[in-house]
């Protein structure tokens, strides 16, 4: 059940140019937040902008009751947030939305870039805490334009899962798009583990390319979408995305899913932000 909290700000630091990590004391949210879920955040005295801004939960420290979000400064709300100091308070509502679904079998690839990285770090840390077999069967692929725009690299390294980087200018890792790395990893993991599930979050063009690669390779793919979110809890219809009709039989590894020609809309905040990539209509 989501909670609305006036959360004490515990820490606030710049981790890359125009990117900040904010730590908030929010015990009810920390107690239940899962990778892929998000919180709505606003200043306690905000008038303009009035509405909260959505951010993925990057970490939930259940023992301390703290959560961390990582945000990029893009407009009015995030610019105001940069002024927040430890000792102050922020209004937080969450956790909201449906999380990633992590299967205990097979292998997984987490692929993302930009501010799609926070939910993937939470997921990678969850995989890193699981038994060795799950850690070994998890690969993270992160892309950015340049090396200084890569995020949380040391945090990913600490999880113990395999991390590969790509930069457009070749300043670190693979010289090119992060999606170039996906197909070889899928083939290798499929040969070794049988089943592979891909989790992606980041720029739309990247997620669409990931979705196409997974569809062509017959691999499951969960996408964490972004949309403008006036309310965040399903009442305003301001965040809808076009999706296909779906049918499903069976459960777990024996689940079979298919798609129809029917088109309708779903709310990213309430039905997502995590969707099956095949459900999303990417090209209309
Ligand atoms: C479920 C969900 C999770 C999200 N998680 C994160 C996260 O973990 N970290 C994070 O930094 N952001 C995240 N976002 C995006 C974040 O909500 C927006 O960047 C934020 O609302 C912008 O608020 P603002 O007031 O600063 O910008 P606004 O004043 O609302 O917008 C200023 C300008 O920036 C553009 N803009 C808005 N959002 C973005 C964007 N994401 N990228 C580039 N340009 C944009 C607008 O079109 C506008 O032109 C998430 C969004 C959703 C829906
Ligand atoms: S933001 Fe209002 S319905 Fe999704």
Coordinates of C-alpha atoms and ligand atoms in Angstrom, one line a residue:
X1 CA 0.0 0.0 0.0
X2 CA 1.6 3.4 -1.0
X3 CA 2.2 6.0 1.7
X4 CA 2.5 9.8 1.6
X5 CA 5.3 10.9 3.8
X6 CA 7.1 14.1 4.7
X7 CA 10.5 12.5 4.5
X8 CA 13.6 13.9 6.2
X9 CA 16.4 14.5 3.7
X10 CA 19.4 12.5 5.0
X11 CA 22.0 13.1 2.2
X12 CA 22.2 14.8 -1.2
X13 CA 25.3 14.5 -3.4
X14 CA 26.2 15.2 -7.0
X15 CA 27.5 11.9 -8.5
X16 CA 28.0 13.0 -12.1
X17 CA 27.5 16.3 -14.0
X18 CA 23.9 17.3 -13.4
X19 CA 23.1 14.0 -11.7
X20 CA 22.3 13.8 -7.9
X21 CA 21.6 11.0 -5.4
X22 CA 19.0 11.9 -2.8
X23 CA 18.6 9.8 0.4
X24 CA 15.3 10.1 2.2
X25 CA 14.1 8.6 5.5
X26 CA 10.8 6.9 4.4
X27 CA 10.4 3.6 6.4
X28 CA 7.0 2.5 4.9
X29 CA 8.3 3.0 1.4
X30 CA 11.7 1.4 2.1
X31 CA 9.9 -1.6 3.6
X32 CA 8.1 -2.6 0.4
X33 CA 9.8 -1.0 -2.6
X34 CA 10.8 -3.4 -5.4
X35 CA 13.0 -2.8 -8.5
X36 CA 11.1 -1.0 -11.2
X37 CA 8.8 0.8 -8.7
X38 CA 8.9 4.6 -8.3
X39 CA 8.0 7.4 -6.0
X40 CA 6.4 10.8 -6.6
X41 CA 8.5 13.5 -5.1
X42 CA 7.8 17.2 -4.5
X43 CA 9.0 20.0 -2.3
X44 CA 6.8 20.6 0.8
X45 CA 6.4 24.2 -0.3
X46 CA 6.1 23.8 -4.1
X47 CA 3.6 26.1 -5.8
X48 CA 5.2 26.2 -9.3
X49 CA 5.6 23.4 -10.2
X50 CA 2.7 22.2 -8.2
X51 CA 2.7 18.5 -9.2
X52 CA 5.2 15.9 -7.9
X53 CA 7.9 14.4 -10.2
X54 CA 8.3 10.6 -10.6
X55 CA 11.6 8.9 -9.9
X56 CA 12.6 5.2 -9.7
X57 CA 13.6 3.9 -6.4
X58 CA 17.3 3.1 -6.7
X59 CA 17.8 1.6 -3.3
X60 CA 15.6 0.7 -0.3
X61 CA 17.5 0.1 2.9
X62 CA 14.8 -1.9 4.8
X63 CA 16.9 -2.0 8.1
X64 CA 17.4 1.8 8.3
X65 CA 14.1 2.8 6.6
X66 CA 15.9 4.9 3.9
X67 CA 15.4 5.1 0.2
X68 CA 17.7 6.6 -2.5
X69 CA 16.8 8.1 -5.8
X70 CA 19.1 9.3 -8.6
X71 CA 17.9 12.2 -10.7
X72 CA 19.1 14.2 -13.6
X73 CA 18.4 17.9 -13.7
X74 CA 16.3 18.5 -16.8
X75 CA 13.7 21.2 -15.9
X76 CA 12.0 23.3 -13.2
X77 CA 11.3 20.6 -10.6
X78 CA 14.7 18.9 -10.7
X79 CA 16.4 22.3 -10.7
X80 CA 14.5 23.2 -7.5
X81 CA 15.5 19.8 -6.0
X82 CA 19.2 20.6 -6.3
X83 CA 18.8 23.2 -3.6
X84 CA 17.5 20.7 -1.0
X85 CA 19.7 20.2 2.0
X86 CA 20.1 17.5 4.6
X87 CA 17.9 18.5 7.6
X88 CA 15.0 19.6 5.3
X89 CA 12.0 17.5 4.2
X90 CA 10.6 16.3 0.9
X91 CA 7.0 15.0 0.3
X92 CA 7.2 11.5 -1.1
X93 CA 4.4 9.2 -2.3
X94 CA 5.0 5.5 -3.0
X95 CA 6.1 2.9 -3.7
X96 CA 4.0 3.1 -6.9
X97 CA 3.6 0.9 -10.0
X98 CA 4.4 -2.7 -10.9
X99 CA 7.9 -4.0 -10.4
X100 CA 10.2 -6.1 -12.6
X101 CA 9.4 -9.8 -12.3
X102 CA 12.6 -11.7 -11.5
X103 CA 12.5 -15.5 -12.3
X104 CA 14.6 -17.8 -10.2
X105 CA 15.7 -19.9 -13.2
X106 CA 17.7 -19.2 -16.4
X107 CA 19.9 -16.2 -17.0
X108 CA 19.2 -12.5 -17.3
X109 CA 20.6 -9.4 -19.0
X110 CA 20.0 -5.9 -17.6
X111 CA 20.5 -3.3 -20.2
X112 CA 20.1 0.4 -19.9
X113 CA 21.5 3.9 -20.0
X114 CA 20.9 7.4 -18.6
X115 CA 18.3 7.7 -15.8
X116 CA 17.2 4.2 -16.7
X117 CA 20.1 3.0 -14.6
X118 CA 18.6 3.4 -11.1
X119 CA 16.0 0.6 -11.3
X120 CA 18.5 -1.7 -12.9
X121 CA 21.0 -1.1 -10.1
X122 CA 18.3 -2.1 -7.6
X123 CA 17.6 -5.2 -9.6
X124 CA 21.4 -6.0 -10.0
X125 CA 21.9 -5.7 -6.2
X126 CA 19.0 -8.0 -5.7
X127 CA 20.5 -10.6 -8.0
X128 CA 23.9 -10.1 -6.4
X129 CA 22.5 -11.0 -3.0
X130 CA 21.0 -14.3 -4.3
X131 CA 22.9 -17.6 -4.5
X132 CA 26.1 -17.7 -6.6
X133 CA 24.3 -19.4 -9.5
X134 CA 22.0 -16.4 -10.0
X135 CA 24.8 -13.9 -9.6
X136 CA 26.9 -15.8 -12.3
X137 CA 23.9 -15.9 -14.7
X138 CA 23.3 -12.1 -14.5
X139 CA 24.9 -9.6 -17.0
X140 CA 24.5 -5.8 -16.8
X141 CA 25.1 -3.8 -20.0
X142 CA 25.3 0.0 -19.6
X143 CA 25.7 2.6 -22.3
X144 CA 26.3 6.3 -22.4
X145 CA 27.6 9.0 -24.8
X146 CA 30.9 9.4 -22.9
X147 CA 32.6 7.8 -20.0
X148 CA 31.7 10.6 -17.6
X149 CA 28.0 10.0 -18.2
X150 CA 28.2 6.4 -17.1
X151 CA 26.4 6.0 -13.8
X152 CA 27.0 3.9 -10.6
X153 CA 29.7 1.9 -12.2
X154 CA 31.4 1.0 -8.9
X155 CA 28.0 0.1 -7.4
X156 CA 27.4 -2.4 -10.2
X157 CA 30.9 -3.8 -9.8
X158 CA 30.3 -4.4 -6.1
X159 CA 27.2 -6.5 -6.8
X160 CA 29.4 -9.3 -8.3
X161 CA 27.4 -9.6 -11.5
X162 CA 29.1 -9.2 -14.9
X163 CA 29.2 -5.6 -16.0
X164 CA 30.0 -4.4 -19.6
X165 CA 30.1 -0.8 -20.7
X166 CA 29.7 0.9 -24.0
X167 CA 30.3 4.6 -24.9
X168 CA 29.4 6.3 -28.2
X169 CA 32.9 8.0 -28.3
X170 CA 34.8 4.8 -27.2
X171 CA 36.2 6.6 -24.1
X172 CA 35.3 3.5 -22.0
X173 CA 34.3 -0.1 -23.0
X174 CA 32.8 -1.0 -26.3
X175 CA 33.0 1.8 -28.9
X176 CA 29.4 2.1 -30.1
X177 CA 25.9 1.5 -28.9
X178 CA 25.1 -0.7 -25.8
X179 CA 22.6 -2.6 -27.9
X180 CA 25.5 -3.9 -30.0
X181 CA 26.5 -6.0 -27.0
X182 CA 23.1 -7.6 -26.4
X183 CA 22.8 -10.2 -29.1
X184 CA 26.1 -12.0 -28.4
X185 CA 25.3 -12.1 -24.7
X186 CA 21.8 -13.5 -25.4
X187 CA 23.3 -16.3 -27.6
X188 CA 26.0 -17.2 -25.1
X189 CA 23.6 -17.3 -22.1
X190 CA 20.9 -19.2 -24.1
X191 CA 23.5 -21.9 -25.0
X192 CA 24.6 -22.1 -21.3
X193 CA 21.4 -21.6 -19.3
X194 CA 18.5 -22.3 -21.8
X195 CA 16.2 -19.4 -20.8
X196 CA 17.2 -15.7 -20.8
X197 CA 15.1 -12.8 -19.6
X198 CA 16.1 -9.2 -20.6
X199 CA 15.3 -6.2 -18.4
X200 CA 15.6 -2.7 -19.9
X201 CA 15.2 0.9 -18.9
X202 CA 16.5 4.1 -20.6
X203 CA 16.0 6.1 -23.7
X204 CA 13.0 5.0 -25.8
X205 CA 15.1 4.4 -28.9
X206 CA 17.3 2.0 -26.9
X207 CA 14.4 0.2 -25.3
X208 CA 12.7 -0.2 -28.7
X209 CA 15.9 -1.7 -30.2
X210 CA 16.3 -4.0 -27.2
X211 CA 12.6 -5.1 -27.6
X212 CA 13.2 -5.9 -31.3
X213 CA 16.4 -7.9 -30.6
X214 CA 14.5 -9.9 -27.9
X215 CA 11.5 -10.5 -30.1
X216 CA 13.7 -11.7 -33.0
X217 CA 15.6 -14.0 -30.6
X218 CA 12.5 -15.3 -28.9
X219 CA 13.7 -14.0 -25.6
X220 CA 11.5 -12.5 -22.8
X221 CA 11.9 -8.8 -22.3
X222 CA 10.6 -6.5 -19.6
X223 CA 10.7 -2.7 -20.3
X224 CA 10.4 0.0 -17.7
X225 CA 8.7 2.9 -19.4
X226 CA 8.7 6.7 -18.7
X227 CA 5.7 9.0 -19.3
X228 CA 4.5 12.3 -18.0
X229 CA 2.8 11.6 -14.7
X230 CA 0.4 14.2 -13.3
X231 CA -1.1 12.0 -10.6
X232 CA 0.9 8.8 -10.4
X233 CA -1.9 6.6 -9.1
X234 CA -4.1 5.9 -12.1
X235 CA -6.9 8.5 -12.0
X236 CA -5.9 11.2 -14.5
X237 CA -5.1 9.1 -17.7
X238 CA -2.1 11.5 -18.3
X239 CA 0.4 8.7 -18.7
X240 CA -1.2 6.3 -21.1
X241 CA 0.8 4.1 -23.6
X242 CA -0.7 2.1 -26.5
X243 CA -0.6 -1.7 -26.0
X244 CA -1.7 -4.9 -27.8
X245 CA -4.4 -7.3 -26.5
X246 CA -2.9 -10.3 -24.7
X247 CA -3.7 -13.9 -23.9
X248 CA -1.9 -16.1 -21.4
X249 CA -2.0 -19.7 -20.3
X250 CA 0.1 -21.7 -17.7
X251 CA 2.4 -20.4 -15.0
X252 CA 6.1 -19.7 -14.3
X253 CA 8.4 -21.4 -16.8
X254 CA 5.4 -23.1 -18.4
X255 CA 3.6 -19.8 -19.1
X256 CA 2.7 -19.2 -22.7
X257 CA 1.8 -15.7 -23.8
X258 CA 0.5 -14.3 -27.1
X259 CA -0.7 -11.0 -28.6
X260 CA -3.8 -10.1 -30.6
X261 CA -4.4 -7.3 -33.2
X262 CA -6.5 -5.4 -30.7
X263 CA -5.1 -2.1 -29.5
X264 CA -5.9 -0.2 -26.3
X265 CA -4.3 2.0 -23.8
X266 CA -2.8 1.3 -20.4
X267 CA -1.6 3.6 -17.6
X268 CA 2.2 3.6 -17.2
X269 CA 1.8 4.6 -13.5
X270 CA -0.7 1.9 -12.5
X271 CA -0.4 -0.9 -15.1
X272 CA 3.4 -0.3 -15.4
X273 CA 5.9 1.2 -15.5
X274 CA 7.2 -2.3 -16.2
X275 CA 5.6 -4.0 -19.3
X276 CA 6.2 -7.0 -21.4
X277 CA 8.1 -5.5 -24.4
X278 CA 5.9 -7.4 -26.8
X279 CA 2.8 -5.8 -25.3
X280 CA 4.0 -2.2 -26.1
X281 CA 3.0 -0.8 -29.5
X282 CA 6.4 0.8 -30.5
X283 CA 5.7 1.9 -34.0
X284 CA 2.3 3.8 -34.1
Ligands
LIG1 C1 8.2 5.9 -13.7 C2 9.3 7.0 -14.0 C3 10.5 6.9 -13.4 C4 11.5 7.9 -13.5 N1 12.7 7.7 -12.9 C5 13.6 8.7 -13.0 C6 14.9 8.5 -12.4 O1 15.1 7.5 -11.7 N2 15.8 9.5 -12.5 C7 15.5 10.7 -13.3 O2 16.3 11.5 -13.4 N3 14.3 10.8 -13.9 C8 13.4 9.8 -13.8 N4 12.2 10.0 -14.5 C9 12.0 11.2 -15.3 C10 11.6 12.4 -14.3 O3 10.4 12.2 -13.8 C11 11.7 13.7 -15.1 O4 13.0 13.9 -15.5 C12 11.2 14.8 -14.2 O5 9.8 14.7 -13.9 C13 11.5 16.2 -14.8 O6 10.9 17.2 -14.0 P1 11.3 18.7 -14.2 O7 10.3 19.5 -13.5 O8 12.8 18.9 -13.8 O9 11.2 18.9 -15.8 P2 10.0 19.6 -16.5 O10 10.1 21.1 -16.2 O11 8.8 18.8 -16.2 O12 10.5 19.4 -18.0 C14 11.5 20.2 -18.5 C15 11.9 19.8 -19.9 O13 12.5 18.5 -19.8 C16 11.9 17.6 -20.6 N5 12.0 16.3 -19.8 C17 11.1 15.9 -18.9 N6 11.5 14.7 -18.5 C18 12.7 14.4 -19.2 C19 13.5 13.3 -19.2 N7 13.3 12.3 -18.4 N8 14.6 13.4 -20.0 C20 14.8 14.4 -20.8 N9 14.0 15.5 -20.8 C21 13.0 15.5 -20.0 C22 10.5 18.1 -20.7 O14 9.9 17.6 -22.0 C23 10.7 19.6 -20.8 O15 11.0 20.0 -22.1 C24 11.2 9.0 -14.3 C25 10.0 9.1 -14.9 C26 9.0 8.1 -14.8 C27 7.7 8.3 -15.4
LIG2 S1 -0.3 9.7 -14.0 FE1 -2.4 9.9 -13.7 S2 -3.2 8.0 -14.5 FE2 -1.0 7.8 -14.6

